Structures are given as C-alpha cells and as structure tokens.
Coordinates of C-alpha atoms in Angstrom, one line a residue:
E9 CA 0.0 -0.1 -0.1
R10 CA 1.5 3.4 -1.1
V11 CA 1.3 6.2 1.5
V12 CA 1.9 9.8 1.0
N13 CA 2.5 12.0 4.1
R14 CA 3.9 15.5 3.1
E15 CA 3.8 18.9 4.7
H16 CA 4.0 22.1 2.7
P17 CA 4.1 25.7 3.6
L18 CA 2.0 27.5 1.3
T19 CA 3.0 30.5 -0.6
P20 CA 0.8 33.6 -0.7
F21 CA 0.1 35.4 -4.1
E22 CA -0.3 38.6 -2.4
S23 CA 2.0 40.4 0.2
T24 CA 1.0 39.3 3.8
D25 CA 2.0 38.5 7.2
L26 CA -0.4 35.6 7.3
Q27 CA 1.1 32.1 7.0
V28 CA -0.4 28.6 6.1
I29 CA 1.1 25.3 6.7
S30 CA -0.6 22.4 4.8
K31 CA -0.4 18.5 5.1
I32 CA -1.8 15.8 3.1
E33 CA -1.9 12.2 4.1
L34 CA -3.0 9.8 1.3
N35 CA -3.4 6.0 1.1
K36 CA -5.7 3.6 -0.9
K37 CA -8.7 4.3 1.4
H38 CA -8.3 7.8 2.9
V39 CA -7.1 11.2 2.2
I40 CA -6.5 13.7 5.4
F41 CA -6.0 17.4 4.8
T42 CA -4.5 19.4 7.6
Y43 CA -4.1 23.4 7.6
E44 CA -2.5 25.4 10.3
H45 CA -2.5 29.2 9.9
N46 CA -1.6 32.3 12.0
E47 CA -4.8 34.5 11.2
K48 CA -6.0 36.3 14.2
V49 CA -9.7 35.2 13.9
S50 CA -11.9 33.2 16.2
Y51 CA -13.9 30.3 15.0
P52 CA -15.5 27.9 17.4
P53 CA -14.2 24.5 17.9
L54 CA -16.2 22.2 15.5
N55 CA -16.7 18.6 14.5
C56 CA -18.3 16.5 11.9
A57 CA -21.6 16.5 13.4
T58 CA -21.7 20.4 12.8
Y59 CA -20.4 20.4 9.3
V60 CA -22.8 21.4 6.5
R61 CA -22.3 20.8 2.8
T62 CA -22.5 24.4 1.2
D63 CA -21.5 25.9 -2.2
H64 CA -19.3 29.0 -2.9
L65 CA -17.0 28.4 0.0
W66 CA -14.1 30.2 -1.8
E67 CA -16.1 33.6 -1.2
K68 CA -14.9 33.5 2.3
D69 CA -12.0 32.0 4.5
C70 CA -11.6 28.6 2.7
F71 CA -9.2 25.7 2.6
E72 CA -9.0 23.6 -0.5
G73 CA -7.5 20.2 -1.6
F74 CA -7.4 18.7 -5.0
L75 CA -6.7 15.2 -6.3
G76 CA -6.4 14.4 -9.8
E77 CA -7.2 10.9 -10.8
K78 CA -4.6 8.6 -12.5
N79 CA -4.7 8.3 -16.2
S80 CA -7.4 10.7 -16.5
N81 CA -8.0 14.6 -16.5
R82 CA -10.7 14.2 -14.0
Y83 CA -10.0 15.6 -10.7
F84 CA -11.7 16.4 -7.3
E85 CA -11.9 19.7 -5.4
F86 CA -12.3 19.5 -1.4
N87 CA -13.4 22.9 0.0
H88 CA -13.8 23.3 3.9
N89 CA -13.9 26.2 6.2
P90 CA -13.5 26.9 9.9
A91 CA -17.1 28.0 10.1
G92 CA -18.3 24.3 9.6
E93 CA -18.9 24.2 5.9
Y94 CA -17.5 21.9 3.3
N95 CA -18.2 20.6 -0.1
I96 CA -16.7 18.1 -2.8
F97 CA -16.7 18.8 -6.4
E98 CA -15.8 16.5 -9.5
F99 CA -14.4 18.0 -12.7
S100 CA -14.1 16.1 -15.9
S101 CA -11.1 18.1 -16.9
Y102 CA -9.5 21.6 -16.1
R103 CA -12.7 23.7 -14.6
A104 CA -15.1 21.5 -16.9
N105 CA -18.4 20.0 -16.0
K106 CA -18.3 20.8 -12.3
K107 CA -20.7 18.8 -10.2
E108 CA -21.1 17.8 -6.5
C109 CA -19.4 14.6 -5.8
A110 CA -20.6 11.8 -3.6
L111 CA -17.6 9.4 -4.1
F112 CA -15.9 10.5 -1.0
K113 CA -17.4 10.2 2.6
L114 CA -16.3 12.8 5.3
D115 CA -15.2 10.7 8.2
E116 CA -13.5 13.2 10.6
C117 CA -13.2 16.9 11.0
A118 CA -12.0 19.1 13.6
Y119 CA -11.1 22.8 13.9
K120 CA -9.4 24.0 17.1
A121 CA -6.9 26.7 17.8
N122 CA -6.2 27.7 14.0
R123 CA -5.8 24.1 12.9
L124 CA -8.3 22.3 10.5
R125 CA -8.1 18.6 10.0
V126 CA -10.4 16.6 7.6
Q127 CA -10.4 13.0 6.7
Y128 CA -12.4 11.5 3.7
S129 CA -12.7 8.0 2.8
F130 CA -13.2 6.6 -0.8
E131 CA -13.0 3.4 -2.7
D132 CA -11.5 2.3 -6.1
L133 CA -9.9 5.6 -6.9
F134 CA -6.3 6.1 -7.7
F135 CA -4.6 9.6 -8.0
A136 CA -1.6 11.0 -9.8
R137 CA -1.4 14.5 -8.4
Y138 CA -2.6 16.7 -5.6
G139 CA -2.8 20.3 -4.8
I140 CA -3.4 22.3 -1.5
S141 CA -4.5 25.9 -1.2
A142 CA -6.3 28.5 0.8
V143 CA -7.8 31.8 0.6
F144 CA -8.2 34.3 3.4
Y145 CA -10.3 37.4 3.6
P146 CA -8.5 39.5 6.4
H147 CA -10.7 42.2 8.1
L148 CA -11.1 45.1 5.7
Q149 CA -8.4 43.9 3.3
P150 CA -8.5 42.2 0.0
P151 CA -8.3 38.4 -0.2
V152 CA -4.9 36.4 0.3
H153 CA -4.5 33.5 -1.9
F154 CA -2.3 30.6 -0.8
A155 CA -0.9 27.7 -2.9
L156 CA 1.8 25.3 -3.4
F157 CA 2.7 27.3 -6.5
H158 CA 1.3 30.4 -8.3
A159 CA 1.5 31.3 -12.0
H160 CA 0.6 34.8 -13.2
K161 CA -2.6 34.8 -11.1
P162 CA -4.1 32.7 -8.4
D163 CA -5.5 29.4 -10.1
F164 CA -5.8 26.7 -7.5
H165 CA -7.3 24.4 -10.3
H166 CA -4.6 24.4 -12.8
P167 CA -2.3 21.2 -12.6
T168 CA 0.8 23.1 -12.9
G169 CA 0.0 24.4 -9.4
H170 CA -0.1 20.6 -8.2
I171 CA 2.4 18.0 -7.1
A172 CA 2.7 14.6 -9.0
L173 CA 2.3 11.7 -6.6
D174 CA 5.5 10.1 -8.0
S175 CA 7.8 13.0 -7.3

C-alpha cells in the first residue's frame, strides 16, 4: 500500500504576514488534509456533526485540496472552512463539468486553535497528483490566496500548481 505523508508551507500570492502550513496524508482508502494558520480570527471548535455541505466556500475563508485521478483529466476539489462548511466537487477536466461529488465520505473533521483537519474515505480511486491551497479574507483587506505554486494569477485548479504523486 502506497502512503503519502507530506507537509508544505503554502506560498501567498499577495503580500501578507499570514502564514499557512498544509499537510496531506493519502493511502488507498483515505485522504487527510490538515491546515494550520496564524490568522487572528476566532472560530468556535467544531466537529463533523456540525459540518454542513455548502457551495461558494471560496467567497470567504476557505481551505482547498485537489486530487487528480490517475490516467485521466478528472479531478476532485475539496472545500472546507473553519465555520463548519464543506463541499466536494468533481471536474471532468480543467474547470469543466463541475458537479457535486458523492464518491468521498467525510469521516472526521476538527477545527481548534487555528488548525483544521479533515479526513475523507473513498474506494476504487487512484490518484496521480494533488494540490493544496487556501484563501483568506482578512478584516477590511483584499483576499490573500495561498497555494503550493502560483502562475501569473491565483488559479488553484490548474495542474501546474499541483504536485505529482510520483515526485
């Protein structure tokens, strides 16, 4: 069984004092995304019982994860925020044919002291790449976009901002 366990500091696109450290753990049945940040904002601790499936999470503080399917252009986007909302989307290729995805089950989630951890289970899926990102909306300031890599503008979906699992 192949296991991925990698931690990455995310790079901000805009100038900021905010910092985000991300971690992905992936095996053949589970994916875990963990995010730690230094934003001075208070969210109440939460768990899965309070999580609600919601759309447009990227319009407020949001953590995102991406998994690209092996031998395919299809990929999955995981959105979650510290306010207790999440969603999972499936795309047939780059930003194409977006739809809510039911192939993953939210198993565990916790937000406490500026650390969010979410775990999903799945079956019969194999991945070739992953991406991790976040967007923050600091009080009275424009949004700050964090990712593993940035091109000429923030675009969390583009595969050039993702990491191959065989690297």
